[in-house]
PDB file of C-alpha atoms in Angstrom:
ATOM      1  CA  MET X   1     -42.793  13.240 -14.135  1.00  0.00           C
ATOM      2  CA  LYS X   2     -43.929   9.796 -14.848  1.00  0.00           C
ATOM      3  CA  LYS X   3     -46.090   8.045 -12.305  1.00  0.00           C
ATOM      4  CA  LEU X   4     -44.976   4.959 -10.806  1.00  0.00           C
ATOM      5  CA  TRP X   5     -47.311   2.660 -12.837  1.00  0.00           C
ATOM      6  CA  GLN X   6     -46.116   4.287 -16.020  1.00  0.00           C
ATOM      7  CA  LEU X   7     -42.508   3.553 -15.047  1.00  0.00           C
ATOM      8  CA  ARG X   8     -43.348  -0.139 -14.182  1.00  0.00           C
ATOM      9  CA  GLU X   9     -45.038  -0.612 -17.441  1.00  0.00           C
ATOM     10  CA  ASN X  10     -42.034   0.746 -19.486  1.00  0.00           C
ATOM     11  CA  ALA X  11     -39.652  -1.304 -17.391  1.00  0.00           C
ATOM     12  CA  ILE X  12     -41.621  -4.468 -18.089  1.00  0.00           C
ATOM     13  CA  LYS X  13     -41.866  -3.578 -21.896  1.00  0.00           C
ATOM     14  CA  LEU X  14     -38.234  -3.009 -22.272  1.00  0.00           C
ATOM     15  CA  ARG X  15     -37.403  -6.213 -20.167  1.00  0.00           C
ATOM     16  CA  ARG X  16     -39.592  -8.173 -22.630  1.00  0.00           C
ATOM     17  CA  LEU X  17     -37.471  -7.067 -25.411  1.00  0.00           C
ATOM     18  CA  GLY X  18     -34.474  -8.435 -23.738  1.00  0.00           C
ATOM     19  CA  TRP X  19     -33.059  -5.250 -22.092  1.00  0.00           C
ATOM     20  CA  ALA X  20     -30.743  -5.857 -19.216  1.00  0.00           C
ATOM     21  CA  TYR X  21     -31.572  -4.150 -15.808  1.00  0.00           C
ATOM     22  CA  SER X  22     -28.675  -1.654 -16.233  1.00  0.00           C
ATOM     23  CA  GLU X  23     -29.842  -0.618 -19.676  1.00  0.00           C
ATOM     24  CA  ILE X  24     -33.414  -0.190 -18.519  1.00  0.00           C
ATOM     25  CA  GLN X  25     -32.303   2.041 -15.707  1.00  0.00           C
ATOM     26  CA  LYS X  26     -31.125   4.607 -18.193  1.00  0.00           C
ATOM     27  CA  LYS X  27     -34.626   5.094 -19.284  1.00  0.00           C
ATOM     28  CA  VAL X  28     -36.322   4.198 -16.026  1.00  0.00           C
ATOM     29  CA  PRO X  29     -34.719   5.867 -13.157  1.00  0.00           C
ATOM     30  CA  VAL X  30     -35.408   3.343 -10.103  1.00  0.00           C
ATOM     31  CA  HIS X  31     -33.248   0.825  -8.202  1.00  0.00           C
ATOM     32  CA  LYS X  32     -32.278  -2.214  -9.564  1.00  0.00           C
ATOM     33  CA  ILE X  33     -33.834  -4.048  -6.670  1.00  0.00           C
ATOM     34  CA  THR X  34     -37.522  -2.562  -7.910  1.00  0.00           C
ATOM     35  CA  LEU X  35     -36.845  -3.541 -11.380  1.00  0.00           C
ATOM     36  CA  SER X  36     -36.053  -7.032 -10.231  1.00  0.00           C
ATOM     37  CA  LYS X  37     -39.393  -7.347  -8.446  1.00  0.00           C
ATOM     38  CA  TRP X  38     -41.311  -5.678 -11.525  1.00  0.00           C
ATOM     39  CA  CYS X  39     -39.746  -8.062 -13.705  1.00  0.00           C
ATOM     40  CA  ARG X  40     -39.336 -11.321 -11.971  1.00  0.00           C
ATOM     41  CA  ASP X  41     -42.021 -13.191 -13.831  1.00  0.00           C
ATOM     42  CA  ILE X  42     -40.492 -12.371 -17.210  1.00  0.00           C
ATOM     43  CA  GLU X  43     -38.584 -15.181 -18.603  1.00  0.00           C
ATOM     44  CA  LEU X  44     -35.930 -14.281 -21.358  1.00  0.00           C
ATOM     45  CA  THR X  45     -35.457 -16.216 -24.496  1.00  0.00           C
ATOM     46  CA  SER X  46     -32.184 -18.199 -24.871  1.00  0.00           C
ATOM     47  CA  ARG X  47     -31.386 -15.625 -27.727  1.00  0.00           C
ATOM     48  CA  GLN X  48     -31.970 -12.756 -25.308  1.00  0.00           C
ATOM     49  CA  ILE X  49     -29.654 -14.274 -22.516  1.00  0.00           C
ATOM     50  CA  LYS X  50     -26.815 -14.974 -25.068  1.00  0.00           C
ATOM     51  CA  SER X  51     -27.095 -11.409 -26.389  1.00  0.00           C
ATOM     52  CA  HIS X  52     -26.666 -10.246 -22.512  1.00  0.00           C
ATOM     53  CA  GLY X  53     -23.502 -12.582 -22.299  1.00  0.00           C
ATOM     54  CA  GLY X  54     -22.143 -11.194 -25.639  1.00  0.00           C
ATOM     55  CA  ARG X  55     -22.387  -7.532 -24.364  1.00  0.00           C
ATOM     56  CA  TYR X  56     -20.802  -8.516 -21.037  1.00  0.00           C
ATOM     57  CA  ALA X  57     -17.959 -10.361 -22.897  1.00  0.00           C
ATOM     58  CA  ASN X  58     -17.306  -7.096 -24.966  1.00  0.00           C
ATOM     59  CA  ARG X  59     -17.356  -4.974 -21.848  1.00  0.00           C
ATOM     60  CA  LEU X  60     -15.008  -7.340 -20.289  1.00  0.00           C
ATOM     61  CA  LYS X  61     -12.838  -7.491 -23.534  1.00  0.00           C
ATOM     62  CA  GLY X  62     -12.783  -3.698 -23.543  1.00  0.00           C
ATOM     63  CA  ALA X  63     -11.746  -3.494 -19.831  1.00  0.00           C
ATOM     64  CA  LYS X  64      -8.944  -5.807 -20.314  1.00  0.00           C
ATOM     65  CA  ALA X  65      -7.676  -3.946 -23.455  1.00  0.00           C
ATOM     66  CA  ASN X  66      -7.833  -0.720 -21.256  1.00  0.00           C
ATOM     67  CA  CYS X  67      -6.045  -2.443 -18.520  1.00  0.00           C
ATOM     68  CA  LEU X  68      -3.305  -3.823 -20.859  1.00  0.00           C
ATOM     69  CA  LYS X  69      -2.894  -0.225 -22.351  1.00  0.00           C
ATOM     70  CA  ARG X  70      -2.412   1.246 -18.878  1.00  0.00           C
ATOM     71  CA  GLN X  71       0.196  -1.386 -17.958  1.00  0.00           C
ATOM     72  CA  LYS X  72       2.082  -0.609 -21.127  1.00  0.00           C
ATOM     73  CA  GLU X  73       1.899   3.072 -20.346  1.00  0.00           C
ATOM     74  CA  ILE X  74       3.229   2.547 -16.690  1.00  0.00           C
ATOM     75  CA  ILE X  75       6.272   0.436 -18.143  1.00  0.00           C
ATOM     76  CA  ARG X  76       6.994   3.383 -20.700  1.00  0.00           C
ATOM     77  CA  ILE X  77       6.694   5.846 -17.814  1.00  0.00           C
ATOM     78  CA  GLN X  78       8.939   3.621 -15.377  1.00  0.00           C
ATOM     79  CA  LYS X  79      11.736   3.028 -18.284  1.00  0.00           C
ATOM     80  CA  LYS X  80      11.717   6.745 -18.699  1.00  0.00           C
ATOM     81  CA  ALA X  81      11.952   7.541 -15.053  1.00  0.00           C
ATOM     82  CA  GLU X  82      15.115   5.198 -14.729  1.00  0.00           C
ATOM     83  CA  ASN X  83      17.132   7.806 -16.728  1.00  0.00           C
ATOM     84  CA  GLU X  84      16.093  10.665 -14.719  1.00  0.00           C
ATOM     85  CA  ILE X  85      17.900   9.604 -11.515  1.00  0.00           C
ATOM     86  CA  HIS X  86      21.475   8.286 -11.849  1.00  0.00           C
ATOM     87  CA  ILE X  87      23.224   6.233  -9.194  1.00  0.00           C
ATOM     88  CA  LEU X  88      23.700   8.186  -6.330  1.00  0.00           C
ATOM     89  CA  THR X  89      27.060   9.649  -5.169  1.00  0.00           C
ATOM     90  CA  PRO X  90      28.145   9.415  -1.529  1.00  0.00           C
ATOM     91  CA  TYR X  91      27.399  13.027  -1.301  1.00  0.00           C
ATOM     92  CA  GLU X  92      23.704  12.580  -2.511  1.00  0.00           C
ATOM     93  CA  LEU X  93      23.362   9.625  -0.376  1.00  0.00           C
ATOM     94  CA  LYS X  94      24.183  11.574   2.726  1.00  0.00           C
ATOM     95  CA  ILE X  95      21.566  14.149   1.763  1.00  0.00           C
ATOM     96  CA  ALA X  96      18.772  11.256   1.250  1.00  0.00           C
ATOM     97  CA  GLY X  97      19.550   9.467   4.559  1.00  0.00           C
ATOM     98  CA  ALA X  98      19.405  12.795   6.226  1.00  0.00           C
ATOM     99  CA  ALA X  99      16.080  13.596   4.501  1.00  0.00           C
ATOM    100  CA  LEU X 100      14.817  10.251   5.562  1.00  0.00           C
ATOM    101  CA  TYR X 101      15.914  10.584   9.214  1.00  0.00           C
ATOM    102  CA  TRP X 102      14.247  14.108   9.169  1.00  0.00           C
ATOM    103  CA  GLY X 103      10.960  12.253   8.660  1.00  0.00           C
ATOM    104  CA  GLU X 104      11.429   9.051  10.719  1.00  0.00           C
ATOM    105  CA  GLY X 105      14.341   9.506  12.670  1.00  0.00           C
ATOM    106  CA  ASN X 106      14.167  10.256  16.752  1.00  0.00           C
ATOM    107  CA  LYS X 107      15.210  14.133  17.083  1.00  0.00           C
ATOM    108  CA  SER X 108      15.184  14.399  21.057  1.00  0.00           C
ATOM    109  CA  HIS X 109      16.177  11.383  22.655  1.00  0.00           C
ATOM    110  CA  GLY X 110      19.163   9.399  21.229  1.00  0.00           C
ATOM    111  CA  LEU X 111      19.867   8.420  17.744  1.00  0.00           C
ATOM    112  CA  ALA X 112      17.300   6.014  16.316  1.00  0.00           C
ATOM    113  CA  PHE X 113      15.293   5.467  13.188  1.00  0.00           C
ATOM    114  CA  SER X 114      11.970   3.382  13.274  1.00  0.00           C
ATOM    115  CA  ASN X 115       9.974   1.902  10.182  1.00  0.00           C
ATOM    116  CA  SER X 116       8.137  -1.249   8.992  1.00  0.00           C
ATOM    117  CA  ASP X 117       9.307  -1.077   5.564  1.00  0.00           C
ATOM    118  CA  PRO X 118      12.231  -3.728   5.143  1.00  0.00           C
ATOM    119  CA  GLU X 119      13.698  -1.963   1.895  1.00  0.00           C
ATOM    120  CA  LEU X 120      13.758   1.348   3.828  1.00  0.00           C
ATOM    121  CA  VAL X 121      15.290  -0.209   6.767  1.00  0.00           C
ATOM    122  CA  LYS X 122      17.790  -1.713   4.517  1.00  0.00           C
ATOM    123  CA  PHE X 123      18.919   1.539   3.105  1.00  0.00           C
ATOM    124  CA  MET X 124      19.056   3.272   6.533  1.00  0.00           C
ATOM    125  CA  MET X 125      21.459   0.476   7.654  1.00  0.00           C
ATOM    126  CA  LYS X 126      23.636   1.094   4.798  1.00  0.00           C
ATOM    127  CA  TRP X 127      23.493   4.833   5.175  1.00  0.00           C
ATOM    128  CA  PHE X 128      24.385   4.361   8.972  1.00  0.00           C
ATOM    129  CA  GLN X 129      27.206   1.936   8.360  1.00  0.00           C
ATOM    130  CA  GLU X 130      28.721   3.320   5.129  1.00  0.00           C
ATOM    131  CA  THR X 131      27.785   7.005   5.215  1.00  0.00           C
ATOM    132  CA  CYS X 132      27.856   7.544   8.765  1.00  0.00           C
ATOM    133  CA  GLU X 133      30.841   4.915   9.393  1.00  0.00           C
ATOM    134  CA  VAL X 134      28.905   3.336  12.398  1.00  0.00           C
ATOM    135  CA  PRO X 135      30.321   0.009  13.273  1.00  0.00           C
ATOM    136  CA  ASN X 136      27.742  -2.840  13.527  1.00  0.00           C
ATOM    137  CA  LYS X 137      28.630  -3.429  17.217  1.00  0.00           C
ATOM    138  CA  LYS X 138      27.297   0.057  18.075  1.00  0.00           C
ATOM    139  CA  ILE X 139      23.839  -0.839  16.768  1.00  0.00           C
ATOM    140  CA  ARG X 140      20.955  -1.994  18.690  1.00  0.00           C
ATOM    141  CA  ALA X 141      17.434  -3.143  17.593  1.00  0.00           C
ATOM    142  CA  TYR X 142      14.031  -3.061  19.025  1.00  0.00           C
ATOM    143  CA  LEU X 143      10.869  -4.478  17.755  1.00  0.00           C
ATOM    144  CA  TYR X 144       7.261  -3.197  18.128  1.00  0.00           C
ATOM    145  CA  LEU X 145       4.994  -6.207  17.662  1.00  0.00           C
ATOM    146  CA  HIS X 146       1.181  -6.923  18.172  1.00  0.00           C
ATOM    147  CA  THR X 147      -0.010  -9.465  20.567  1.00  0.00           C
ATOM    148  CA  GLY X 148       0.078 -13.009  19.039  1.00  0.00           C
ATOM    149  CA  GLN X 149       2.947 -12.467  16.642  1.00  0.00           C
ATOM    150  CA  ASN X 150       5.979 -14.679  17.042  1.00  0.00           C
ATOM    151  CA  GLU X 151       8.699 -12.731  18.747  1.00  0.00           C
ATOM    152  CA  LYS X 152      11.585 -15.039  17.847  1.00  0.00           C
ATOM    153  CA  LYS X 153      10.229 -15.479  14.282  1.00  0.00           C
ATOM    154  CA  MET X 154      10.282 -11.731  13.948  1.00  0.00           C
ATOM    155  CA  GLN X 155      13.580 -11.278  15.360  1.00  0.00           C
ATOM    156  CA  LYS X 156      15.236 -13.719  12.888  1.00  0.00           C
ATOM    157  CA  TYR X 157      13.388 -11.858  10.049  1.00  0.00           C
ATOM    158  CA  TRP X 158      14.828  -8.517  10.859  1.00  0.00           C
ATOM    159  CA  SER X 159      18.086  -9.943  11.776  1.00  0.00           C
ATOM    160  CA  ARG X 160      18.233 -11.161   8.085  1.00  0.00           C
ATOM    161  CA  VAL X 161      17.174  -7.949   6.755  1.00  0.00           C
ATOM    162  CA  THR X 162      19.382  -5.637   8.881  1.00  0.00           C
ATOM    163  CA  ASN X 163      22.319  -7.990   9.617  1.00  0.00           C
ATOM    164  CA  ILE X 164      22.200  -7.135  13.395  1.00  0.00           C
ATOM    165  CA  PRO X 165      22.943 -10.047  15.167  1.00  0.00           C
ATOM    166  CA  LEU X 166      20.205 -11.374  17.299  1.00  0.00           C
ATOM    167  CA  ASN X 167      22.149 -10.714  20.912  1.00  0.00           C
ATOM    168  CA  GLN X 168      22.098  -7.017  19.744  1.00  0.00           C
ATOM    169  CA  PHE X 169      18.219  -7.209  19.767  1.00  0.00           C
ATOM    170  CA  ASN X 170      16.840  -5.624  22.986  1.00  0.00           C
ATOM    171  CA  LYS X 171      13.262  -6.244  24.550  1.00  0.00           C
ATOM    172  CA  THR X 172      10.682  -6.364  22.239  1.00  0.00           C
ATOM    173  CA  ILE X 173       7.444  -4.125  22.884  1.00  0.00           C
ATOM    174  CA  LEU X 174       4.184  -5.642  22.347  1.00  0.00           C
ATOM    175  CA  LYS X 175       1.111  -3.727  21.462  1.00  0.00           C
ATOM    176  CA  LYS X 176      -1.904  -4.924  23.223  1.00  0.00           C
ATOM    177  CA  GLU X 177      -4.722  -5.147  20.767  1.00  0.00           C
ATOM    178  CA  GLY X 178      -8.203  -3.447  21.331  1.00  0.00           C
ATOM    179  CA  SER X 179     -11.526  -4.957  20.998  1.00  0.00           C
ATOM    180  CA  ALA X 180     -12.084  -3.193  17.640  1.00  0.00           C
ATOM    181  CA  SER X 181      -8.492  -3.671  16.240  1.00  0.00           C
ATOM    182  CA  ARG X 182      -7.555  -5.699  13.377  1.00  0.00           C
ATOM    183  CA  LYS X 183      -5.928  -8.967  13.151  1.00  0.00           C
ATOM    184  CA  TYR X 184      -2.233  -8.838  11.724  1.00  0.00           C
ATOM    185  CA  SER X 185      -1.022 -11.472   9.395  1.00  0.00           C
ATOM    186  CA  GLN X 186       2.525 -12.478  10.358  1.00  0.00           C
ATOM    187  CA  ASP X 187       2.837 -13.240   6.689  1.00  0.00           C
ATOM    188  CA  LYS X 188       2.529  -9.732   5.612  1.00  0.00           C
ATOM    189  CA  TYR X 189       3.005  -7.642   8.690  1.00  0.00           C
ATOM    190  CA  LYS X 190       6.351  -7.997  10.320  1.00  0.00           C
ATOM    191  CA  GLY X 191       6.071  -5.307  13.054  1.00  0.00           C
ATOM    192  CA  THR X 192       8.176  -2.188  13.281  1.00  0.00           C
ATOM    193  CA  ILE X 193      11.779  -2.022  13.983  1.00  0.00           C
ATOM    194  CA  LYS X 194      13.643   0.755  15.748  1.00  0.00           C
ATOM    195  CA  ILE X 195      17.270   0.874  14.989  1.00  0.00           C
ATOM    196  CA  GLN X 196      19.199   2.573  17.804  1.00  0.00           C
ATOM    197  CA  VAL X 197      22.750   3.903  17.043  1.00  0.00           C
ATOM    198  CA  LEU X 198      25.048   4.395  20.375  1.00  0.00           C
ATOM    199  CA  ASN X 199      26.653   7.720  19.260  1.00  0.00           C
ATOM    200  CA  GLU X 200      25.260  11.000  20.632  1.00  0.00           C
ATOM    201  CA  ASN X 201      27.818  13.120  18.602  1.00  0.00           C
ATOM    202  CA  LEU X 202      26.564  11.682  15.357  1.00  0.00           C
ATOM    203  CA  LYS X 203      22.805  12.403  16.413  1.00  0.00           C
ATOM    204  CA  HIS X 204      24.042  16.293  16.467  1.00  0.00           C
ATOM    205  CA  ARG X 205      25.822  15.928  13.082  1.00  0.00           C
ATOM    206  CA  ILE X 206      23.022  14.556  11.310  1.00  0.00           C
ATOM    207  CA  LEU X 207      20.545  17.229  12.823  1.00  0.00           C
ATOM    208  CA  SER X 208      23.049  19.845  11.827  1.00  0.00           C
ATOM    209  CA  TRP X 209      22.766  18.428   8.160  1.00  0.00           C
ATOM    210  CA  ILE X 210      18.903  18.629   8.502  1.00  0.00           C
ATOM    211  CA  GLU X 211      19.098  22.199   9.429  1.00  0.00           C
ATOM    212  CA  GLN X 212      20.764  22.846   5.993  1.00  0.00           C
ATOM    213  CA  PHE X 213      17.560  21.901   4.143  1.00  0.00           C
ATOM    214  CA  ASN X 214      16.551  25.711   4.251  1.00  0.00           C
ATOM    215  CA  PHE X 215      13.862  26.120   1.549  1.00  0.00           C
ATOM    216  CA  THR X 216      13.214  29.665   2.575  1.00  0.00           C
TER     217      THR X 216
END
């Protein structure tokens, strides 16, 4: 194993040849901050600096090419996947909604579904109304927000998402922030909505559908 002074001499020699720190590290196994201290008095020529820029540009060009290649691959995968699932039949919609309720729905007290994803919430609203034939007047909404969020603004947002009238929104529940908690952006985080359906019999029907998912 080479002594420290030998490593230092090798590093200085390579730096004078115009090598970048990342290249020197492959020959001299020390931290970059150590290389910087050893070589701080070495001034590179304009040609050497230009060479570094060229290598960086080539690496950047290669990274962009790989990124573009990956994007094209993802588009190809997505187009292929579009043909793997057809438009769901009413029966398949019933199964899909029951599976989602299994994961996110209330199983014990009342019929309710909670989530913060607006697209998922839209799907479940459609499922309740069209598949389960729930009239809009039988639906209530609760919001779970963080302190500092604008309650009225969030209610209007979720009312647009769900088409639930504002007068059917019940008391909002505010989550108190701890000292180490993150700050939530109202532009991104819209809180969580709980959709409550006033139909106890339907809850038992849905739970019965879920019981049919027997994988054993």
